[in-house]
CSV table of C-alpha atoms in Angstrom, one decimal:
chain,number,residue,atom,x,y,z
A,1,UNK,CA,53.1,175.4,61.3
A,2,UNK,CA,51.4,176.2,64.6
A,3,UNK,CA,53.7,175.7,67.6
A,4,UNK,CA,50.9,174.6,69.9
A,5,UNK,CA,47.1,174.5,69.9
A,6,UNK,CA,46.8,175.9,73.4
A,7,UNK,CA,45.6,179.4,72.8
A,8,UNK,CA,47.0,180.8,76.1
A,9,UNK,CA,50.6,179.6,75.5
A,10,UNK,CA,51.7,181.2,72.3
A,11,UNK,CA,52.3,184.7,70.8
A,12,UNK,CA,52.6,184.2,67.1
A,13,UNK,CA,50.2,184.6,64.2
A,14,UNK,CA,50.5,181.1,62.5
A,15,UNK,CA,49.2,179.6,65.8
A,16,UNK,CA,46.6,182.3,66.3
A,17,UNK,CA,45.1,181.7,62.9
A,18,UNK,CA,44.3,178.1,63.8
A,19,UNK,CA,43.2,178.6,67.4
A,20,UNK,CA,40.9,181.5,66.7
A,21,UNK,CA,38.8,179.1,64.7
A,22,UNK,CA,38.6,176.5,67.6
A,23,UNK,CA,38.2,178.9,70.5
A,24,UNK,CA,36.3,182.2,71.2
A,25,UNK,CA,37.3,185.3,73.1
A,26,UNK,CA,35.1,187.4,75.4
A,27,UNK,CA,35.1,190.3,72.8
A,28,UNK,CA,36.5,190.5,69.3
A,29,UNK,CA,37.1,192.9,66.5
A,30,UNK,CA,34.9,193.2,63.5
A,31,UNK,CA,36.3,193.9,60.0
A,32,UNK,CA,36.5,197.6,60.8
A,33,UNK,CA,38.6,196.7,63.8
A,34,UNK,CA,36.0,197.9,66.2
A,35,UNK,CA,35.5,195.8,69.4
A,36,UNK,CA,32.2,194.1,69.7
A,37,UNK,CA,30.6,191.6,72.2
A,38,UNK,CA,31.3,187.9,71.7
A,39,UNK,CA,31.3,185.4,74.5
A,40,UNK,CA,30.7,188.3,76.8
A,41,UNK,CA,27.3,189.7,75.7
A,42,UNK,CA,27.6,192.8,77.8
A,43,UNK,CA,29.9,194.6,80.3
A,44,UNK,CA,30.1,197.7,82.5
A,45,UNK,CA,32.7,199.6,84.4
A,46,UNK,CA,31.9,199.5,88.1
A,47,UNK,CA,34.8,201.8,89.1
A,48,UNK,CA,38.2,202.5,87.6
A,49,UNK,CA,39.5,199.1,88.8
A,50,UNK,CA,36.4,196.9,88.4
A,51,UNK,CA,34.8,195.6,85.2
A,52,UNK,CA,31.7,193.4,85.3
A,53,UNK,CA,30.9,191.0,82.4
A,54,UNK,CA,27.9,188.8,81.6
A,55,UNK,CA,28.4,185.7,79.3
A,56,UNK,CA,26.2,184.6,76.5
A,57,UNK,CA,23.7,181.9,77.6
A,58,UNK,CA,23.8,178.3,76.3
A,59,UNK,CA,27.4,178.3,75.0
A,60,UNK,CA,29.0,174.9,75.1
A,61,UNK,CA,32.5,173.5,74.6
A,62,UNK,CA,33.0,170.9,71.8
A,63,UNK,CA,32.9,168.1,74.4
A,64,UNK,CA,29.4,169.3,75.6
A,65,UNK,CA,30.5,171.1,78.8
A,66,UNK,CA,28.7,174.4,79.3
A,67,UNK,CA,30.8,177.6,79.3
A,68,UNK,CA,30.7,179.3,82.7
A,69,UNK,CA,32.4,182.2,84.5
A,70,UNK,CA,34.6,179.6,86.1
A,71,UNK,CA,36.2,178.9,82.7
A,72,UNK,CA,37.0,182.6,82.3
A,73,UNK,CA,38.5,182.8,85.7
A,74,UNK,CA,40.6,179.7,85.1
A,75,UNK,CA,41.8,181.0,81.7
A,76,UNK,CA,43.0,184.4,83.0
A,77,UNK,CA,44.6,182.8,86.1
A,78,UNK,CA,46.5,180.2,84.0
A,79,UNK,CA,47.9,183.0,81.8
A,80,UNK,CA,48.9,185.0,84.9
A,81,UNK,CA,50.5,182.1,86.7
A,82,UNK,CA,54.3,182.5,86.3
A,83,UNK,CA,54.7,178.7,86.6
A,84,UNK,CA,52.9,178.3,83.3
A,85,UNK,CA,55.4,180.6,81.5
A,86,UNK,CA,52.7,182.0,79.2
A,87,UNK,CA,54.1,184.5,76.7
A,88,UNK,CA,50.8,186.4,77.2
A,89,UNK,CA,51.4,187.1,80.9
A,90,UNK,CA,52.5,190.7,80.4
A,91,UNK,CA,49.3,191.5,78.5
A,92,UNK,CA,47.2,190.9,81.5
A,93,UNK,CA,49.6,191.7,84.3
A,94,UNK,CA,47.4,194.6,85.5
A,95,UNK,CA,44.7,192.1,86.6
A,96,UNK,CA,44.6,191.4,90.3
A,97,UNK,CA,41.9,188.7,90.3
A,98,UNK,CA,38.7,187.5,88.8
A,99,UNK,CA,35.6,187.2,91.0
A,100,UNK,CA,32.8,184.8,89.9
A,101,UNK,CA,29.4,186.1,90.8
A,102,UNK,CA,27.3,183.3,89.2
A,103,UNK,CA,27.5,180.9,86.3
A,104,UNK,CA,27.4,183.7,83.7
A,105,UNK,CA,28.6,186.8,85.6
A,106,UNK,CA,32.1,187.7,86.7
A,107,UNK,CA,34.2,190.7,87.6
A,108,UNK,CA,37.8,191.5,86.6
A,109,UNK,CA,39.5,193.4,89.4
A,110,UNK,CA,42.6,195.3,88.3
A,111,UNK,CA,45.6,196.5,90.4
A,112,UNK,CA,45.3,199.9,88.7
A,113,UNK,CA,43.2,201.5,85.9
A,114,UNK,CA,43.6,199.2,82.9
A,115,UNK,CA,42.8,201.3,79.7
A,116,UNK,CA,43.6,198.5,77.3
A,117,UNK,CA,41.7,195.7,79.0
A,118,UNK,CA,39.1,195.2,76.2
A,119,UNK,CA,41.7,195.4,73.5
A,120,UNK,CA,43.8,192.7,75.3
A,121,UNK,CA,40.7,190.5,75.8
A,122,UNK,CA,40.2,190.3,72.0
A,123,UNK,CA,43.3,188.2,71.8
A,124,UNK,CA,42.6,185.9,74.8
A,125,UNK,CA,40.6,182.8,74.0
A,126,UNK,CA,38.7,181.1,76.7
A,127,UNK,CA,39.6,177.4,77.6
A,128,UNK,CA,37.7,174.7,79.4
A,129,UNK,CA,38.7,174.4,83.1
A,130,UNK,CA,37.3,170.9,83.7
A,131,UNK,CA,38.8,169.4,80.5
A,132,UNK,CA,42.3,170.7,81.2
A,133,UNK,CA,42.3,169.7,84.8
A,134,UNK,CA,41.2,166.2,83.8
A,135,UNK,CA,43.6,165.7,81.0
A,136,UNK,CA,46.6,168.1,81.7
A,137,UNK,CA,48.0,171.0,79.8
A,138,UNK,CA,50.3,168.9,77.6
A,139,UNK,CA,47.4,166.8,76.3
A,140,UNK,CA,45.3,169.9,75.7
A,141,UNK,CA,48.0,171.5,73.6
A,142,UNK,CA,47.6,168.8,71.0
A,143,UNK,CA,43.9,167.9,71.6
A,144,UNK,CA,42.2,171.2,72.0
A,145,UNK,CA,38.5,171.7,73.0
A,146,UNK,CA,37.0,175.1,72.6
A,147,UNK,CA,33.7,176.8,72.0
A,148,UNK,CA,34.5,178.1,68.5
A,149,UNK,CA,33.1,177.5,65.1
A,150,UNK,CA,35.4,174.6,64.3
A,151,UNK,CA,36.3,171.4,66.1
A,152,UNK,CA,39.8,169.9,66.1
A,153,UNK,CA,40.2,166.7,64.0
A,154,UNK,CA,44.0,166.0,63.6
A,155,UNK,CA,47.4,167.6,63.5
A,156,UNK,CA,50.2,166.1,61.3
A,157,UNK,CA,53.3,168.2,62.4
A,158,UNK,CA,54.8,170.2,59.6
A,159,UNK,CA,52.1,169.1,57.2
A,160,UNK,CA,48.5,170.0,58.1
A,161,UNK,CA,45.9,170.7,60.8
A,162,UNK,CA,42.4,169.5,60.0
A,163,UNK,CA,39.2,171.1,61.5
A,164,UNK,CA,35.5,170.3,61.1
A,165,UNK,CA,32.5,172.5,61.5
A,166,UNK,CA,30.9,172.8,64.9
A,167,UNK,CA,27.3,172.3,63.8
A,168,UNK,CA,26.2,173.3,67.3
A,169,UNK,CA,28.1,176.6,67.3
A,170,UNK,CA,26.3,179.2,69.4
A,171,UNK,CA,26.4,181.8,66.6
A,172,UNK,CA,25.2,179.2,64.0
A,173,UNK,CA,26.9,176.5,62.0
A,174,UNK,CA,29.8,177.7,59.7
A,175,UNK,CA,29.2,177.7,56.0
A,176,UNK,CA,32.4,175.8,55.2
A,177,UNK,CA,32.3,172.3,56.7
A,178,UNK,CA,36.0,171.2,56.6
A,179,UNK,CA,39.1,173.3,56.9
A,180,UNK,CA,42.7,172.4,56.5
A,181,UNK,CA,45.7,174.5,57.4
A,182,UNK,CA,48.6,173.4,55.3
A,183,UNK,CA,52.3,174.0,56.1
A,184,UNK,CA,53.9,175.3,52.9
A,185,UNK,CA,57.0,177.5,53.7
A,186,UNK,CA,58.2,178.0,50.2
A,187,UNK,CA,56.6,180.9,48.2
A,188,UNK,CA,56.5,179.2,44.8
A,189,UNK,CA,55.1,176.0,46.2
A,190,UNK,CA,52.3,177.9,47.9
A,191,UNK,CA,51.5,179.8,44.7
A,192,UNK,CA,51.5,176.5,42.7
A,193,UNK,CA,49.2,174.9,45.2
A,194,UNK,CA,46.7,177.8,44.8
A,195,UNK,CA,46.9,177.8,41.0
A,196,UNK,CA,46.2,174.0,40.9
A,197,UNK,CA,43.3,174.2,43.3
A,198,UNK,CA,45.1,172.3,46.1
A,199,UNK,CA,44.5,175.3,48.5
A,200,UNK,CA,42.2,178.2,48.5
A,201,UNK,CA,43.9,181.0,50.6
A,202,UNK,CA,47.7,181.5,50.8
A,203,UNK,CA,49.7,184.0,52.8
A,204,UNK,CA,52.7,186.2,52.0
A,205,UNK,CA,52.3,186.3,48.2
A,206,UNK,CA,55.6,187.8,46.8
A,207,UNK,CA,54.7,191.2,45.3
A,208,UNK,CA,56.1,190.1,41.8
A,209,UNK,CA,53.6,187.2,41.9
A,210,UNK,CA,50.6,189.2,42.9
A,211,UNK,CA,50.0,190.5,39.4
A,212,UNK,CA,50.3,187.0,38.0
A,213,UNK,CA,47.6,185.7,40.4
A,214,UNK,CA,45.4,188.7,39.6
A,215,UNK,CA,45.6,187.9,35.8
A,216,UNK,CA,45.4,184.1,36.1
A,217,UNK,CA,42.0,182.3,35.7
A,218,UNK,CA,40.6,181.1,39.0
A,219,UNK,CA,42.7,183.2,41.4
A,220,UNK,CA,42.7,186.7,42.8
A,221,UNK,CA,44.6,188.8,45.3
A,222,UNK,CA,43.4,190.3,48.6
A,223,UNK,CA,45.5,193.0,50.4
A,224,UNK,CA,45.2,194.8,53.7
A,225,UNK,CA,47.5,197.3,55.5
A,226,UNK,CA,48.7,195.3,58.5
A,227,UNK,CA,49.2,196.2,62.1
A,228,UNK,CA,52.5,194.4,61.8
A,229,UNK,CA,55.9,196.2,61.9
A,230,UNK,CA,58.9,194.4,60.4
A,231,UNK,CA,62.2,195.2,62.2
A,232,UNK,CA,65.6,194.0,63.0
A,233,UNK,CA,65.9,193.2,66.8
A,234,UNK,CA,69.2,193.7,68.6
A,235,UNK,CA,69.8,191.3,71.5
A,236,UNK,CA,73.2,192.5,72.8
A,237,UNK,CA,72.0,195.8,74.2
A,238,UNK,CA,74.0,195.6,77.4
A,239,UNK,CA,77.5,194.5,78.3
A,240,UNK,CA,80.8,195.3,76.5
A,241,UNK,CA,80.0,194.4,72.9
A,242,UNK,CA,79.6,196.9,70.1
A,243,UNK,CA,75.8,196.6,70.0
A,244,UNK,CA,75.6,198.0,73.5
A,245,UNK,CA,76.7,201.4,72.2
A,246,UNK,CA,73.7,203.5,71.0
A,247,UNK,CA,75.9,205.2,68.4
A,248,UNK,CA,76.5,201.8,66.8
A,249,UNK,CA,72.8,201.0,66.8
A,250,UNK,CA,72.0,204.4,65.3
A,251,UNK,CA,74.7,203.7,62.7
A,252,UNK,CA,72.9,200.4,61.7
A,253,UNK,CA,69.7,202.4,61.2
A,254,UNK,CA,71.5,204.9,58.9
A,255,UNK,CA,73.1,202.0,57.0
A,256,UNK,CA,69.9,200.3,55.9
A,257,UNK,CA,68.1,201.7,52.9
A,258,UNK,CA,64.6,201.0,54.0
A,259,UNK,CA,62.8,202.7,51.1
A,260,UNK,CA,64.9,200.9,48.5
A,261,UNK,CA,63.9,197.6,50.1
A,262,UNK,CA,60.2,198.6,50.0
A,263,UNK,CA,60.6,199.7,46.4
A,264,UNK,CA,62.7,196.9,45.0
A,265,UNK,CA,61.9,193.8,47.1
A,266,UNK,CA,58.4,194.5,48.2
A,267,UNK,CA,57.5,196.5,45.0
A,268,UNK,CA,55.9,199.2,47.1
A,269,UNK,CA,54.0,196.9,49.5
A,270,UNK,CA,55.3,198.5,52.7
A,271,UNK,CA,55.4,201.8,54.5
A,272,UNK,CA,58.5,203.0,56.2
A,273,UNK,CA,58.1,203.6,60.0
A,274,UNK,CA,60.0,205.9,62.3
A,275,UNK,CA,59.7,203.5,65.3
A,276,UNK,CA,57.9,200.4,66.4
A,277,UNK,CA,54.3,201.6,65.7
A,278,UNK,CA,52.2,202.2,62.6
A,279,UNK,CA,49.9,205.1,62.1
A,280,UNK,CA,47.0,202.7,62.8
A,281,UNK,CA,48.0,202.4,66.5
A,282,UNK,CA,46.9,204.7,69.3
A,283,UNK,CA,50.1,206.5,70.6
A,284,UNK,CA,51.8,206.8,67.2
A,285,UNK,CA,53.7,210.0,66.9
A,286,UNK,CA,53.3,211.5,63.4
A,287,UNK,CA,56.1,214.0,64.1
A,288,UNK,CA,58.7,211.3,64.5
A,289,UNK,CA,60.7,210.8,61.3
A,290,UNK,CA,62.4,207.6,60.1
A,291,UNK,CA,66.2,207.4,60.1
A,292,UNK,CA,67.3,208.5,56.6
A,293,UNK,CA,69.6,206.3,54.5
A,294,UNK,CA,73.0,207.8,55.1
A,295,UNK,CA,75.9,205.3,55.0
A,296,UNK,CA,78.5,208.1,55.4
A,297,UNK,CA,76.8,209.1,58.7
A,298,UNK,CA,76.8,205.4,59.7
A,299,UNK,CA,80.6,205.1,59.1
A,300,UNK,CA,81.1,208.3,61.2
A,301,UNK,CA,79.2,206.9,64.1
A,302,UNK,CA,80.9,203.6,63.9
A,303,UNK,CA,84.3,205.4,64.0
A,304,UNK,CA,83.2,207.5,67.0
A,305,UNK,CA,82.3,204.4,68.8
A,306,UNK,CA,85.7,202.8,68.1
A,307,UNK,CA,84.6,200.5,65.3
A,308,UNK,CA,86.0,202.3,62.2
A,309,UNK,CA,87.0,198.9,60.9
A,310,UNK,CA,83.6,197.4,61.6
A,311,UNK,CA,83.0,194.1,63.6
A,312,UNK,CA,81.5,190.7,63.1
A,313,UNK,CA,77.8,190.2,63.9
A,314,UNK,CA,75.4,187.3,63.8
A,315,UNK,CA,72.1,187.9,62.0
A,316,UNK,CA,69.2,185.4,62.1
A,317,UNK,CA,66.2,185.4,59.8
A,318,UNK,CA,63.2,183.2,59.2
A,319,UNK,CA,62.3,182.0,55.7
A,320,UNK,CA,58.7,182.3,54.5
A,321,UNK,CA,57.1,183.6,57.7
A,322,UNK,CA,56.9,187.3,56.5
A,323,UNK,CA,56.6,188.8,53.1
A,324,UNK,CA,60.0,188.4,51.4
A,325,UNK,CA,61.7,187.9,54.8
A,326,UNK,CA,64.8,186.0,53.6
A,327,UNK,CA,65.3,188.4,50.7
A,328,UNK,CA,65.0,191.5,53.0
A,329,UNK,CA,67.5,189.9,55.4
A,330,UNK,CA,70.0,189.3,52.5
A,331,UNK,CA,69.6,192.9,51.3
A,332,UNK,CA,70.2,194.3,54.8
A,333,UNK,CA,73.2,192.1,55.4
A,334,UNK,CA,74.7,193.5,52.2
A,335,UNK,CA,74.0,197.1,53.2
A,336,UNK,CA,75.6,196.5,56.6
A,337,UNK,CA,78.6,195.0,55.0
A,338,UNK,CA,79.0,198.2,52.9
A,339,UNK,CA,79.6,200.2,56.0
A,340,UNK,CA,82.2,197.7,57.3
A,341,UNK,CA,80.4,195.0,59.2
A,342,UNK,CA,81.1,191.3,58.7
A,343,UNK,CA,77.6,189.8,58.8
A,344,UNK,CA,77.0,186.1,59.5
A,345,UNK,CA,73.5,185.5,58.1
A,346,UNK,CA,71.6,182.4,59.2
A,347,UNK,CA,68.2,181.6,57.6
A,348,UNK,CA,66.2,179.4,59.9
A,349,UNK,CA,63.0,177.3,59.6
A,350,UNK,CA,60.1,179.1,61.6
A,351,UNK,CA,59.7,176.4,64.3
A,352,UNK,CA,63.4,176.5,65.1
A,353,UNK,CA,63.3,180.3,65.1
A,354,UNK,CA,60.4,180.4,67.5
A,355,UNK,CA,62.2,178.1,69.8
A,356,UNK,CA,65.2,180.5,69.8
A,357,UNK,CA,63.0,183.5,70.5
A,358,UNK,CA,61.3,181.9,73.5
A,359,UNK,CA,64.5,180.5,74.9
A,360,UNK,CA,66.0,184.0,74.7
A,361,UNK,CA,68.9,182.6,72.6
A,362,UNK,CA,68.9,185.3,70.0
A,363,UNK,CA,72.4,186.6,69.4
A,364,UNK,CA,73.2,189.9,67.7
A,365,UNK,CA,70.6,190.8,65.0
A,366,UNK,CA,67.4,189.1,64.1
A,367,UNK,CA,64.6,189.8,61.7
A,368,UNK,CA,61.1,189.6,63.1
A,369,UNK,CA,57.6,191.1,62.7
A,370,UNK,CA,55.4,192.2,65.6
A,371,UNK,CA,51.7,192.2,64.8
A,372,UNK,CA,50.2,194.4,67.5
A,373,UNK,CA,46.5,193.8,66.9
A,374,UNK,CA,45.4,195.6,70.1
A,375,UNK,CA,45.9,198.7,67.9
A,376,UNK,CA,47.3,200.4,71.0
A,377,UNK,CA,50.9,201.5,71.7
A,378,UNK,CA,50.9,199.3,74.9
A,379,UNK,CA,50.7,196.2,72.8
A,380,UNK,CA,54.2,196.9,71.4
A,381,UNK,CA,55.9,199.2,73.8
A,382,UNK,CA,55.4,197.0,76.9
A,383,UNK,CA,56.1,193.4,75.6
A,384,UNK,CA,59.0,194.4,73.2
A,385,UNK,CA,60.9,197.0,75.3
A,386,UNK,CA,59.9,197.0,79.0
A,387,UNK,CA,62.6,195.5,81.1
A,388,UNK,CA,60.2,193.1,82.8
A,389,UNK,CA,58.7,191.8,79.5
A,390,UNK,CA,59.4,188.4,78.0
A,391,UNK,CA,60.6,189.5,74.6
A,392,UNK,CA,62.6,192.6,75.7
A,393,UNK,CA,66.3,192.9,75.6
A,394,UNK,CA,66.1,196.6,76.4
A,395,UNK,CA,66.8,198.1,79.8
A,396,UNK,CA,66.0,201.8,80.5
A,397,UNK,CA,64.4,202.9,83.8
A,398,UNK,CA,63.2,206.2,82.4
A,399,UNK,CA,61.4,204.4,79.6
A,400,UNK,CA,59.9,201.8,82.0
A,401,UNK,CA,58.5,204.6,84.2
A,402,UNK,CA,56.7,206.2,81.2
A,403,UNK,CA,55.2,202.9,80.1
A,404,UNK,CA,54.1,201.9,83.6
A,405,UNK,CA,52.3,205.3,84.0
A,406,UNK,CA,50.7,205.0,80.6
A,407,UNK,CA,49.4,201.5,81.6
A,408,UNK,CA,47.6,203.0,84.6
A,409,UNK,CA,46.0,206.1,83.1
A,410,UNK,CA,42.5,206.2,81.6
A,411,UNK,CA,43.0,209.7,80.3
A,412,UNK,CA,43.8,209.1,76.6
A,413,UNK,CA,45.5,212.5,76.1
A,414,UNK,CA,47.9,211.9,79.0
A,415,UNK,CA,48.6,208.4,77.6
A,416,UNK,CA,49.4,209.8,74.2
A,417,UNK,CA,51.8,212.3,75.7
A,418,UNK,CA,53.6,209.6,77.6
A,419,UNK,CA,53.9,207.5,74.5
A,420,UNK,CA,55.4,210.4,72.6
A,421,UNK,CA,58.1,210.7,75.2
A,422,UNK,CA,58.7,206.9,75.2
A,423,UNK,CA,58.9,206.8,71.4
A,424,UNK,CA,61.5,209.6,71.4
A,425,UNK,CA,63.7,207.6,73.8
A,426,UNK,CA,63.4,204.5,71.6
A,427,UNK,CA,64.2,206.5,68.5
A,428,UNK,CA,67.4,207.9,70.0
A,429,UNK,CA,68.5,204.6,71.7
A,430,UNK,CA,67.7,202.6,68.6
A,431,UNK,CA,67.2,199.1,70.2
A,432,UNK,CA,65.8,198.0,66.8
A,433,UNK,CA,66.6,198.7,63.2
A,434,UNK,CA,63.2,200.2,62.3
A,435,UNK,CA,62.1,199.0,58.9
A,436,UNK,CA,58.5,199.0,57.7
A,437,UNK,CA,54.8,198.4,58.2
A,438,UNK,CA,53.8,195.3,56.3
A,439,UNK,CA,51.1,195.3,53.6
A,440,UNK,CA,49.7,191.8,53.7
A,441,UNK,CA,49.1,190.1,50.3
A,442,UNK,CA,47.0,187.0,50.1
A,443,UNK,CA,46.3,184.8,47.2
A,444,UNK,CA,42.6,183.6,47.1
A,445,UNK,CA,40.7,181.1,45.0
A,446,UNK,CA,37.8,182.6,43.0
A,447,UNK,CA,35.6,180.0,44.5
A,448,UNK,CA,35.9,181.4,48.1
A,449,UNK,CA,34.3,184.5,49.6
A,450,UNK,CA,37.0,185.8,51.9
A,451,UNK,CA,38.9,189.1,52.3
A,452,UNK,CA,42.1,190.1,54.1
A,453,UNK,CA,41.8,191.8,57.5
A,454,UNK,CA,44.2,194.4,59.0
A,455,UNK,CA,44.6,192.2,62.1
A,456,UNK,CA,45.9,189.3,60.0
A,457,UNK,CA,43.2,187.0,61.3
A,458,UNK,CA,42.2,184.2,58.9
A,459,UNK,CA,38.7,183.9,60.5
A,460,UNK,CA,36.9,181.3,58.5
A,461,UNK,CA,33.5,181.7,60.1
A,462,UNK,CA,33.0,184.7,57.9
A,463,UNK,CA,34.1,182.7,54.8
A,464,UNK,CA,31.9,180.8,52.3
A,465,UNK,CA,32.1,178.9,49.0
A,466,UNK,CA,30.7,180.6,46.0
A,467,UNK,CA,29.4,177.3,44.7
A,468,UNK,CA,27.0,177.0,47.8
């Protein structure tokens, strides 16, 4: 289920896939992942710290209020206000202010050169200033009003979210008139719902079921290489515990047979990664190699660190959020136990898991996927590892300095060089167990025209029914 319908107050894909259909961003990515104008019809760079944007004319929110530059200013400022605790704050932290020039024109003034501004803006939906100020943020989170192709109708928690077509949408009315997002965590229940015609698009089809759906009448499979990296996070990186020792963390990387997991559990639907980026991201270092599977080396490193007899560790995993997530966690727990660890595996419902993540109550090891759809190293290396970022448990001043410099340099060659250095540090320090790039597998009804995207967006404005 979504965790909120406030597009500025989340950082996870199930929520994003609902709100991107209710709200619009200033710019967005097409199917080839190229950035194109959206609510902003044009922009220009005044100087290295000043960007000027002009909005589309005649755009209205679902309640009839016109979209203006004041709504853009309000949106960016509420994300940046620490009191709001938006998980998106670090994405826009280089912005100093927004200056409104007239109803349709505004400037974004940055504290320093901001090379990923447009990429970040693809992920930031614009919200209505007057509506939120009149009703409050809590009301807005369950009664959203946007400018997007669909209007909010209802939300039954842990069951479904219902949307209806915005017939006055500025880009033209959607082809599909009613949309429901159903909450179906169990794989087999999702597949059965697709096969019986109860639903039309399902996520995270288990690889062994993809062939079944391809061969069955009325269903098909759509795949896309994702921007998402699946990993095991490590929260106890400082202090006196065993996970604070980089030798132990390296041992965990050697202990996990990533390729066997890809081959046997994902049936080849994954690509092993040497770090937190995929080859689709700017800043990826092709010379960095994944940790090989070497349980003997893992035991050596554990012994060097003083844990020859292993230790007990907590390990949390969601169920049904990522492709075969529970099964992957179970396999990894078994592999870690083979090198002497006592693994306490806890499989949690996604909503409970998200609450733990944002409350920073993760303890020990935790399976997660990070879908960096900015397609730039900054979209992972800052929020997941910089000491000031909300999701980071990692503290390394040398690393922080590299990322800070890369965030303020427009020269792409220099940025790539800085990211290579930063990735080398992460590889050696091993603050994650690096696993794989996810290949997304969707089940789709034959009656629907829709194909998977690499950014994981379920953008229904580009969908239609074949019967129409």
